[in-house]
mmCIF file of C-alpha atoms and ligand atoms in Angstrom:
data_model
loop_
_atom_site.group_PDB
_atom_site.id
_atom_site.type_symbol
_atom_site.label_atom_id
_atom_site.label_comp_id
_atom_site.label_asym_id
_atom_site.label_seq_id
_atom_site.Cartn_x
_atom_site.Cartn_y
_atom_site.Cartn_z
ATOM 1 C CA UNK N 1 135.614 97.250 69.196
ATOM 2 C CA UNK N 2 132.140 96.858 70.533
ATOM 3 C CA UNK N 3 131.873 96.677 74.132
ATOM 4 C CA UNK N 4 130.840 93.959 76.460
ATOM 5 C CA UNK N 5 127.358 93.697 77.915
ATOM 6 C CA UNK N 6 127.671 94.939 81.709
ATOM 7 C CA UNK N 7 126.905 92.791 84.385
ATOM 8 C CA UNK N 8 125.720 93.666 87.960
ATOM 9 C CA UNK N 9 125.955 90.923 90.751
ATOM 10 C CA UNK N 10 124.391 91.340 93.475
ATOM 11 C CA UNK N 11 127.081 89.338 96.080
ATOM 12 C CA UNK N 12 129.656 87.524 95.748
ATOM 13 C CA UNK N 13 129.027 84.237 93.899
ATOM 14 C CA UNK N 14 131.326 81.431 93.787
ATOM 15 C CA UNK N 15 133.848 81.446 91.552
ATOM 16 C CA UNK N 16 132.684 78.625 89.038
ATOM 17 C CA UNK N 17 129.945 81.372 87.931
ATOM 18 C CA UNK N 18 131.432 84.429 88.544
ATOM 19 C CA UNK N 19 135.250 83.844 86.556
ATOM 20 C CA UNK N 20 132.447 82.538 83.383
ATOM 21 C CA UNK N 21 130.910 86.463 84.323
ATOM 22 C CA UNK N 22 134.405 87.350 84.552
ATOM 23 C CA UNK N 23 135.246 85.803 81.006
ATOM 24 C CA UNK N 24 132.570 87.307 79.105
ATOM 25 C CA UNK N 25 131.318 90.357 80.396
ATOM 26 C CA UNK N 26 132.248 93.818 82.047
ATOM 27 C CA UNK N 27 131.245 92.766 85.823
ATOM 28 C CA UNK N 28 130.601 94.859 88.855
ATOM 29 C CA UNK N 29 130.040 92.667 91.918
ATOM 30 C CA UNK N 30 127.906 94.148 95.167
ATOM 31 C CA UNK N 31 131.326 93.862 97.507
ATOM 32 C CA UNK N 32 129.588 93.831 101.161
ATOM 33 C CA UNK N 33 128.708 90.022 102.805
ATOM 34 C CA UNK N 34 124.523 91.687 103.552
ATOM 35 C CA UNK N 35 122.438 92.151 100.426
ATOM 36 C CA UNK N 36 122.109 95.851 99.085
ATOM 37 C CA UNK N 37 119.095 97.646 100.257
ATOM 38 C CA UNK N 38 116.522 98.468 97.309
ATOM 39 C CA UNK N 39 117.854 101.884 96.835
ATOM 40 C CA UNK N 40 121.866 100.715 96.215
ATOM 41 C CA UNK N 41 120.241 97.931 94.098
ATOM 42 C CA UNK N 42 118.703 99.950 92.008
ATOM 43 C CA UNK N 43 121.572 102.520 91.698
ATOM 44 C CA UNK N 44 123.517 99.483 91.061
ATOM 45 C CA UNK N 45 121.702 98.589 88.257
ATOM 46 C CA UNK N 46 121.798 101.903 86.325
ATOM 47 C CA UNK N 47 122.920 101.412 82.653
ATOM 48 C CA UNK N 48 123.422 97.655 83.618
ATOM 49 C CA UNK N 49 122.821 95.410 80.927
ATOM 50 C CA UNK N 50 121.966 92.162 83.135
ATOM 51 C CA UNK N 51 121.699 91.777 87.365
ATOM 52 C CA UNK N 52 122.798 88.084 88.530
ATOM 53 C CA UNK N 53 121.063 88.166 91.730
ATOM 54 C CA UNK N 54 120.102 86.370 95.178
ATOM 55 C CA UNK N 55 116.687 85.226 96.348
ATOM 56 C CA UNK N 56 117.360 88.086 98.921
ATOM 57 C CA UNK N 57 116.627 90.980 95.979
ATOM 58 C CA UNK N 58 113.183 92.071 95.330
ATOM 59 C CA UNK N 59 112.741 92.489 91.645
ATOM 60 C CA UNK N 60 110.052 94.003 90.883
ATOM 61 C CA UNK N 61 107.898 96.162 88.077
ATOM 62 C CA UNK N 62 109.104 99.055 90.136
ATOM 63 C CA UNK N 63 112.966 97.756 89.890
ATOM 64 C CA UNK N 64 112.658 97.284 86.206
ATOM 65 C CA UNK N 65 111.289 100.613 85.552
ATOM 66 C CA UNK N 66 114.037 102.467 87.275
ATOM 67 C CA UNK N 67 116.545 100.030 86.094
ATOM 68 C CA UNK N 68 115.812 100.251 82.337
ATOM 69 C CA UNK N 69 119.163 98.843 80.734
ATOM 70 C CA UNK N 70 118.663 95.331 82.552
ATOM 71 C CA UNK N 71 117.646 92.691 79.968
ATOM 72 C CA UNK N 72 118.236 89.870 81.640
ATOM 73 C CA UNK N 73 117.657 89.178 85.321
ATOM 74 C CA UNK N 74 119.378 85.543 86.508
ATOM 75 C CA UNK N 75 118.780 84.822 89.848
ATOM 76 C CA UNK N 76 120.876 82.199 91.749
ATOM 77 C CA UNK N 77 118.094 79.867 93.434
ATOM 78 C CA UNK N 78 115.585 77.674 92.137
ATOM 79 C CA UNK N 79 112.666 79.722 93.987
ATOM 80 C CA UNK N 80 111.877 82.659 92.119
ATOM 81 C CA UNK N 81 108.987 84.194 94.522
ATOM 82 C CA UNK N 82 111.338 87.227 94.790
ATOM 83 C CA UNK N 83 110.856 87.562 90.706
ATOM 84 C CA UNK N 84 107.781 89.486 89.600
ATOM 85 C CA UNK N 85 108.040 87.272 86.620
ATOM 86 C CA UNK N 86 105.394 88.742 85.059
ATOM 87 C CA UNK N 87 106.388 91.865 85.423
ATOM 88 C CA UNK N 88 109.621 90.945 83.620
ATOM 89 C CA UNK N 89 107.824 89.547 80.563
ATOM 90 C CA UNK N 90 106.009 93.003 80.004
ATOM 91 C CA UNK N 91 108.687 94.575 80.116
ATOM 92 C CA UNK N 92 110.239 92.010 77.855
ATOM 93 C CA UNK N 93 113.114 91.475 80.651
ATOM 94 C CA UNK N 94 114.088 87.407 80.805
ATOM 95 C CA UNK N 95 114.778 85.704 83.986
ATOM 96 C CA UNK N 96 115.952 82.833 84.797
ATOM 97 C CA UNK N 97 116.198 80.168 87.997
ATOM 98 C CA UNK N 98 118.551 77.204 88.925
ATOM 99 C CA UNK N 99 116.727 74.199 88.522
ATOM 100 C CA UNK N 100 118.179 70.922 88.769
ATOM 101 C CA UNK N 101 121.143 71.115 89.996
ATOM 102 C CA UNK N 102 120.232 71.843 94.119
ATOM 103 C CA UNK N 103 117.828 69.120 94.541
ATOM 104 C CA UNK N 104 120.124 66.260 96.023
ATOM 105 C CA UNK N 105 121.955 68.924 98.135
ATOM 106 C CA UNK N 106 118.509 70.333 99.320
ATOM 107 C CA UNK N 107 116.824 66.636 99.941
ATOM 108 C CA UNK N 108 120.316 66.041 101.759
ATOM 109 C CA UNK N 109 119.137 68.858 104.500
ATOM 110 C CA UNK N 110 115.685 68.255 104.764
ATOM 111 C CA UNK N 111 116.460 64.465 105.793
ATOM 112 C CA UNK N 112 119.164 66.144 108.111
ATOM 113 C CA UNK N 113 116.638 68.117 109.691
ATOM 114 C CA UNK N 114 113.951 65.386 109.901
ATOM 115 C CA UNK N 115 116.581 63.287 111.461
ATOM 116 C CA UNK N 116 117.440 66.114 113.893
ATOM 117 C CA UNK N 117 114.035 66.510 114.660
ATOM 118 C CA UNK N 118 113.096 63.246 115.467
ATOM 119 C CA UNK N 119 115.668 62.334 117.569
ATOM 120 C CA UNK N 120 116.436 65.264 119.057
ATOM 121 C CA UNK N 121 119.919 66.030 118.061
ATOM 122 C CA UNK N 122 120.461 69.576 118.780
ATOM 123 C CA UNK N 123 118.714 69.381 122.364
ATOM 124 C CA UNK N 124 121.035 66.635 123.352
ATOM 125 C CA UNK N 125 123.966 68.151 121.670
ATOM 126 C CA UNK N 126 123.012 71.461 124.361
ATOM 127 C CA UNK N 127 122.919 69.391 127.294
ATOM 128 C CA UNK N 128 126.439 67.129 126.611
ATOM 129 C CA UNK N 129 127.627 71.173 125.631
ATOM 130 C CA UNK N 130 126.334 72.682 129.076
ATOM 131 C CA UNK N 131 128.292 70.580 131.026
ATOM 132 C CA UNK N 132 125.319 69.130 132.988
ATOM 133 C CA UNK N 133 124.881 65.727 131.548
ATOM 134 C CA UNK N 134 124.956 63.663 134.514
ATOM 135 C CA UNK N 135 125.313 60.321 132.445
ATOM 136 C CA UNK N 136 123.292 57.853 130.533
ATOM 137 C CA UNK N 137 119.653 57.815 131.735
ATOM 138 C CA UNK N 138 117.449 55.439 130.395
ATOM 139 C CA UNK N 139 114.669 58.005 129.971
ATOM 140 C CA UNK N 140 116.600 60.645 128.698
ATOM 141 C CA UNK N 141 116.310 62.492 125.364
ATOM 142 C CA UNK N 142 113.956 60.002 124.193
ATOM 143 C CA UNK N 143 112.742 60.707 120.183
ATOM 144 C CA UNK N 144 110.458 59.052 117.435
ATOM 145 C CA UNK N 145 111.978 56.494 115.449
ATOM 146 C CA UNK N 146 112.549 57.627 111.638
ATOM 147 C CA UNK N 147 112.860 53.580 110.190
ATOM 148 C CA UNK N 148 109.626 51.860 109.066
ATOM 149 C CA UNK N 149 107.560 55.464 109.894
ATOM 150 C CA UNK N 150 105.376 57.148 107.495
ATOM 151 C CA UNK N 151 106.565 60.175 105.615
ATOM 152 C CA UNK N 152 104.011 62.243 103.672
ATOM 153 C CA UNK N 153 105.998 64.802 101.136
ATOM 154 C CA UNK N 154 103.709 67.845 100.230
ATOM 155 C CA UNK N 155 105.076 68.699 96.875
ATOM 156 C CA UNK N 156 106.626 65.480 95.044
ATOM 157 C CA UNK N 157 108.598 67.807 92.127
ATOM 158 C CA UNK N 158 112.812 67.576 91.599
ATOM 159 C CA UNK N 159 113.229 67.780 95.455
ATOM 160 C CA UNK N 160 110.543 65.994 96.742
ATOM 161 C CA UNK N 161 111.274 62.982 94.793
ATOM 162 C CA UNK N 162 114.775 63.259 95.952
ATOM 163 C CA UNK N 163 113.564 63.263 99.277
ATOM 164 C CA UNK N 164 111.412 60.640 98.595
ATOM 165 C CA UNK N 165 114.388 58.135 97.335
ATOM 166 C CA UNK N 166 116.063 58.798 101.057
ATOM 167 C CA UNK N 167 113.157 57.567 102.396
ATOM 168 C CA UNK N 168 113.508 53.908 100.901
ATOM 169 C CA UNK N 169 116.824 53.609 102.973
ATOM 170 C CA UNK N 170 114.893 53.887 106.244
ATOM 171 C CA UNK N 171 112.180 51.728 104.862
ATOM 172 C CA UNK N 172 109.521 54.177 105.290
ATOM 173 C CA UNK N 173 106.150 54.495 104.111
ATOM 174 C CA UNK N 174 105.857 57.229 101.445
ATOM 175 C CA UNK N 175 102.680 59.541 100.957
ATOM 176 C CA UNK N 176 102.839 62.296 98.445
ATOM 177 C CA UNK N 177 99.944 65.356 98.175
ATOM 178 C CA UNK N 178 100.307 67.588 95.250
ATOM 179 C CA UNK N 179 98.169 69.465 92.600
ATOM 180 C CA UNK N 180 98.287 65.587 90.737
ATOM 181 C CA UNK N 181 99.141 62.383 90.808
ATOM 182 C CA UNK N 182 103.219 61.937 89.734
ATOM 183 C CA UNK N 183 102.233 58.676 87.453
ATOM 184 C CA UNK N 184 102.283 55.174 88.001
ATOM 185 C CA UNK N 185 105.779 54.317 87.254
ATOM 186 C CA UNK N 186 107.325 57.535 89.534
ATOM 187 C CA UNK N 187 104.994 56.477 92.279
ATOM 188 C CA UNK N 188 106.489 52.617 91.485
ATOM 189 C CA UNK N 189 110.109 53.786 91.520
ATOM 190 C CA UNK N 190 109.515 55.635 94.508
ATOM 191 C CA UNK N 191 106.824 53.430 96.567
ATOM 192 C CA UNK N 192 104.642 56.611 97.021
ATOM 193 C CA UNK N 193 101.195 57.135 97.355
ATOM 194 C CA UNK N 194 99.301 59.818 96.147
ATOM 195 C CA UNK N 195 96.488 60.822 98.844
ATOM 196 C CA UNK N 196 94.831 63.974 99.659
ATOM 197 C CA UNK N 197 96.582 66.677 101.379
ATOM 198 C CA UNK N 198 94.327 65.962 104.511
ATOM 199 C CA UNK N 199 95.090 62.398 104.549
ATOM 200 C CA UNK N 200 98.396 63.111 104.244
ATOM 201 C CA UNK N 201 98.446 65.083 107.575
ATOM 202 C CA UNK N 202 96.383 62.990 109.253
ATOM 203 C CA UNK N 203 98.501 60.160 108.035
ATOM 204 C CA UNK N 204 101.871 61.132 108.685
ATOM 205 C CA UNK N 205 104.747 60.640 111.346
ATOM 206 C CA UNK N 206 107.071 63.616 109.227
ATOM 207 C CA UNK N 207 105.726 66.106 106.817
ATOM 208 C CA UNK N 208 108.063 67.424 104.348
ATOM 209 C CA UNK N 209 107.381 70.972 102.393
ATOM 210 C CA UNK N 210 108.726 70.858 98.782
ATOM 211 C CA UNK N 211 105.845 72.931 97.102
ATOM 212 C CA UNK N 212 106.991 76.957 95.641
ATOM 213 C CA UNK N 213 105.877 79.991 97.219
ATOM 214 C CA UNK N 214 102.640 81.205 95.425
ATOM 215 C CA UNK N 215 99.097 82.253 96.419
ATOM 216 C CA UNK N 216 98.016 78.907 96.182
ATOM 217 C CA UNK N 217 100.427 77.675 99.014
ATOM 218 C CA UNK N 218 100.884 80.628 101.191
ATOM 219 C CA UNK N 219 100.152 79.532 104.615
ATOM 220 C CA UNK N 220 99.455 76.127 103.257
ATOM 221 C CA UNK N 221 100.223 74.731 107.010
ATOM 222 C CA UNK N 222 97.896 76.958 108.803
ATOM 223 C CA UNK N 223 96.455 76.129 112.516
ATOM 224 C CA UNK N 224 93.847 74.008 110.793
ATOM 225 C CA UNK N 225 96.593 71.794 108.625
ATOM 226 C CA UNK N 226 98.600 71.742 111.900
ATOM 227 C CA UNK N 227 95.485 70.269 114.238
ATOM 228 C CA UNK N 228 94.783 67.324 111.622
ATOM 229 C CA UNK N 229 98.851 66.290 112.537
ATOM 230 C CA UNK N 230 99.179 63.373 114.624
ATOM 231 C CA UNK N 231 100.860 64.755 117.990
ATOM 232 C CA UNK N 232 103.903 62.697 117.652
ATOM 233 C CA UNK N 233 104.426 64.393 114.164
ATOM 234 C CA UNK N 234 107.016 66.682 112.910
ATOM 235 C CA UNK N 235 106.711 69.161 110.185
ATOM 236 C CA UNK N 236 110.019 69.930 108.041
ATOM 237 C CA UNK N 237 110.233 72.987 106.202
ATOM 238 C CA UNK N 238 113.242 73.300 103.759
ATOM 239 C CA UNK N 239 110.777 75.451 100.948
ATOM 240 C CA UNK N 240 109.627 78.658 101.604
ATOM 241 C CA UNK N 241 108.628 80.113 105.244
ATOM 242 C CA UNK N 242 105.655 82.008 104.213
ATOM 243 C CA UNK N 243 104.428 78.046 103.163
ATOM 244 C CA UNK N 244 103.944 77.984 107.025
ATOM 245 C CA UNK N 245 101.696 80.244 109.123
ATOM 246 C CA UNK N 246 104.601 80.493 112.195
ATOM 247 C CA UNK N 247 102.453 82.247 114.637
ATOM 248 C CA UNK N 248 100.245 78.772 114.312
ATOM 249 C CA UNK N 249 103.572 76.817 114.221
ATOM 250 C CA UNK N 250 104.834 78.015 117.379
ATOM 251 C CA UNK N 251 101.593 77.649 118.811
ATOM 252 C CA UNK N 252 101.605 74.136 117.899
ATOM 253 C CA UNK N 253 104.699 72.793 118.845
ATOM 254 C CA UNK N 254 103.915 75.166 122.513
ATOM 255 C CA UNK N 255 100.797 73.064 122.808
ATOM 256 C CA UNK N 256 101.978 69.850 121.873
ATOM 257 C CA UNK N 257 99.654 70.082 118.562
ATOM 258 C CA UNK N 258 102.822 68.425 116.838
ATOM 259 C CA UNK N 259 106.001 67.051 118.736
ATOM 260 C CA UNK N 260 108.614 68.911 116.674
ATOM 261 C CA UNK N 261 109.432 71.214 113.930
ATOM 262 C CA UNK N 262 112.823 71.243 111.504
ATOM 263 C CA UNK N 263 113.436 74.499 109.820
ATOM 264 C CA UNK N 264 115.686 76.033 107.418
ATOM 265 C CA UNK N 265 113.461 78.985 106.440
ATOM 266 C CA UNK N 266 110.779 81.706 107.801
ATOM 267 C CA UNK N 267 108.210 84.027 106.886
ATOM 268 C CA UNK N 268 110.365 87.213 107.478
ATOM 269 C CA UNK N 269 113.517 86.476 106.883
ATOM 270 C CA UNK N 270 116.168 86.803 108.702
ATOM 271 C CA UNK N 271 113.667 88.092 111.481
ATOM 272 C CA UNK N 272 112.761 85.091 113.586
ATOM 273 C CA UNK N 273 110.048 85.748 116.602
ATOM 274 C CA UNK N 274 111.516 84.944 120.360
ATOM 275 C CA UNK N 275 108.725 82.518 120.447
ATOM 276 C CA UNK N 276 110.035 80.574 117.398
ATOM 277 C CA UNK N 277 113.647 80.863 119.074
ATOM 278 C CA UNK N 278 112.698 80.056 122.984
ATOM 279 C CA UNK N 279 111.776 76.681 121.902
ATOM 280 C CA UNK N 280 113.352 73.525 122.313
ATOM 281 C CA UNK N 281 111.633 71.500 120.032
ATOM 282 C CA UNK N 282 112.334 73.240 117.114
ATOM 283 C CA UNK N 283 115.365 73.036 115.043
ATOM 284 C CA UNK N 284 116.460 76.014 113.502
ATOM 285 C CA UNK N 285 118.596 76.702 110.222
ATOM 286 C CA UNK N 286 119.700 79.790 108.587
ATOM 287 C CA UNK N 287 118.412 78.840 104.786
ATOM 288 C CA UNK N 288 121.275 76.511 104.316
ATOM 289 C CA UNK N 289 119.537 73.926 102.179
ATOM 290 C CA UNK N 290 121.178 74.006 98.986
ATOM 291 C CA UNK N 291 124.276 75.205 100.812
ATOM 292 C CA UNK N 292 127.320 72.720 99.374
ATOM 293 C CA UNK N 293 130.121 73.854 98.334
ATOM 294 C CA UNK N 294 129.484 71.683 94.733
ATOM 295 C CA UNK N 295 126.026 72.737 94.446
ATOM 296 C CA UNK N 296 126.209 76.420 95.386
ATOM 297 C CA UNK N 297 129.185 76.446 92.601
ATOM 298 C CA UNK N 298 126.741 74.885 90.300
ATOM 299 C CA UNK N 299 124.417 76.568 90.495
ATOM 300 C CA UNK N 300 126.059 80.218 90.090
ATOM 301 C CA UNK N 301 127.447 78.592 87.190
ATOM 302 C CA UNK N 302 123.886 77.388 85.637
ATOM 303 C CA UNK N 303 123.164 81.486 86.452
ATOM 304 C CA UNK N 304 126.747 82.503 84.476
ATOM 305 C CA UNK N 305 125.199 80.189 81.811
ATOM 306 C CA UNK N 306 121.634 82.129 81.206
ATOM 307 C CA UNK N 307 123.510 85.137 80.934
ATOM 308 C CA UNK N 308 125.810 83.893 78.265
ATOM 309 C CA UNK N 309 123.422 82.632 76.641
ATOM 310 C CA UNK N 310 121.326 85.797 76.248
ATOM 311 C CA UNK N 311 123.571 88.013 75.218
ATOM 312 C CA UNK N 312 124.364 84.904 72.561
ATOM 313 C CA UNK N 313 121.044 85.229 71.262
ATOM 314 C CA UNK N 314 119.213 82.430 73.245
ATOM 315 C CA UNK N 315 118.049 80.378 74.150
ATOM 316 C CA UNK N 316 118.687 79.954 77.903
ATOM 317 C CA UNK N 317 119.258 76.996 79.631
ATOM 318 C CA UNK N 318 116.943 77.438 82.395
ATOM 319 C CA UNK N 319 113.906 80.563 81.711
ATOM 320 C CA UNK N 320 111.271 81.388 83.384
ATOM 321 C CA UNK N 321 109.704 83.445 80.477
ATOM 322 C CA UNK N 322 111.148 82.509 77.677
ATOM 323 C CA UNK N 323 107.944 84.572 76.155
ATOM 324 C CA UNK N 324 109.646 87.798 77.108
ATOM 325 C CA UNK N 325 112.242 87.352 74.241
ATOM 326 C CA UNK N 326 109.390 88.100 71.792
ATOM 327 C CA UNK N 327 108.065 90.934 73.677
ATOM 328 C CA UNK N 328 112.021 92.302 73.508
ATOM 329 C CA UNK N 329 111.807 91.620 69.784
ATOM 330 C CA UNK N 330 108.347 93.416 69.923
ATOM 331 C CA UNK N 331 109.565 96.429 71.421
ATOM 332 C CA UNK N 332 113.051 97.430 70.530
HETATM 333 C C1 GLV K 401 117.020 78.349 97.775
HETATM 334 O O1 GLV K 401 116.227 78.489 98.652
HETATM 335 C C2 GLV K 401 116.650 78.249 96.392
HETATM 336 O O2 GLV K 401 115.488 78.494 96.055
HETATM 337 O O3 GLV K 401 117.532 77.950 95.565
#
């Protein structure tokens, strides 16, 4: 009897994903609730045929070279920045993301943390909390309104759209900035406009971040992007935190560049400056977005699935380099 392919995960997953792990291959799962530094990750991975991983693990050329039994590496978010991706194709490793299946969940907590934003939810929540709310005070706590404002959505992909389609229900104008135009008929179905990223900041009441982590978009909202924001504006960040310059965020919302800030992620995760956390116009999230208990089971699953389908012979449901498969045929 040949033996089954060996499987390191690197947490624990839910169960939809990890009992189809379970099912099919011989599974060692990284038992702690913190993710394992890079030297237990990579002793973890010895002789391991495939790593099911977390956007927490760094995989790297590096990784791959000392981990030379991994053949597949499926990582449970849709954001693969922590991927060298094309490291894995020379190597002929395949990866994989979660597409699809977080965006509704994700669009659910960026509207959550516009809403929060704008109307101050967590500051009031503090004061009722404290004990020193002395009762209703006609100037107290007062917000922007979210109905008939203008959104502008940097980023109009899966989530973005998503986002977009909440918007309608508030009857709010809908700007979109990205590398191109989304098409007549998406910008119909969504009542979006397409402007220029400039306009879009310029324009906007909230600015949602739904663009990947890449060179192109690191510190995308720099002090320069923040000072064309309209001072009553607030800038919601559910993508990546390195999207944001956060030295020129806090500066901003200390300044009163922008009004208020809703985030669920950072540049140096989980390290978040005393700045960020002293103030009260910001609302802060620990990377929650996607975090359902439906979608985070689909989307372990959707991982379960690329795996299967590797060691099946391909191809995989969701791949990032589906190219690497003939550099795997190449080589061995
Ligand atoms: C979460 O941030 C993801 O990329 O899935």
């Amino acid at each position: 009897m040949t033996s089954k392919p060996s499987v390191f995960v690197s947490r624990v997953i839910p169960d939809a994903g990890l009992s189809l792990l379970r099912e099919n291959f011989d599974v060692t799962v990284w038992p702690h609730d913190r993710p394992p530094t890079r030297q237990e990750l990579t002793a973890c991975c010895q002789g391991k045929d495939a790593l099911v991983c977390l956007l927490t693990e760094k995989v790297d050329a590096e990784l791959l070279a000392a981990a030379p039994a991994v053949k597949i590496v499926a990582n449970v978010a849709v954001g693969f920045d922590n991927l060298d991706v094309a490291a894995g194709t020379r190597a002929g490793v395949v990866m994989s993301n979660t597409p699809g299946v977080l965006d509704e969940t994700t669009a659910d907590l960026a509207f959550a943390l516009l809403m929060a934003s704008a109307r101050r939810v967590v500051e009031a929540d503090r004061l009722v909390r404290t004990g020193t709310w002395a009762g209703w005070g006609i100037m107290q706590y007062l917000g922007h309104d979210i109905h008939h404002a203008t959104l502008g959505i940097v980023g109009l992909g899966r989530i973005g759209k998503a986002v977009a389609r909440r918007a309608a229900g508030f009857a709010m104008n809908v700007l979109y900035a990205d590398a191109a135009p989304a098409g007549e008929d998406v910008e119909k179905e969504l009542r979006a406009r397409f402007v220029p990223l400039k306009d879009l900041l310029r324009e906007s009441d909230f600015v949602s971040l739904h663009v990947p982590l890449m060179e192109q978009t690191h510190h995308l909202i720099d002090a320069s992007a923040l000072k064309l924001m309209k001072k009553s504006a607030h800038l919601i960040n559910t993508s990546r935190g390195p999207v944001v310059d956060e030295k020129a965020l806090v500066d901003a919302l200390n300044s009163g560049t922008i009004a208020g800030a809703g985030l669920d992620v950072y540049e140096n995760e989980p390290m978040i400056s005393s700045e960020l956390l002293a103030l009260p116009n910001v609302v802060l999230l620990p990377h929650i977005a996607s975090a359902s208990h439906a979608t985070r089971g689909k989307m372990s699953e959707v991982a379960a699935r690329n795996v299967i389908a590797f060691f099946n012979g391909g191809p995989l449901p969701t791949p990032l380099n589906p190219e690497a498969f003939k550099v795997r045929s190449a080589v061995s």
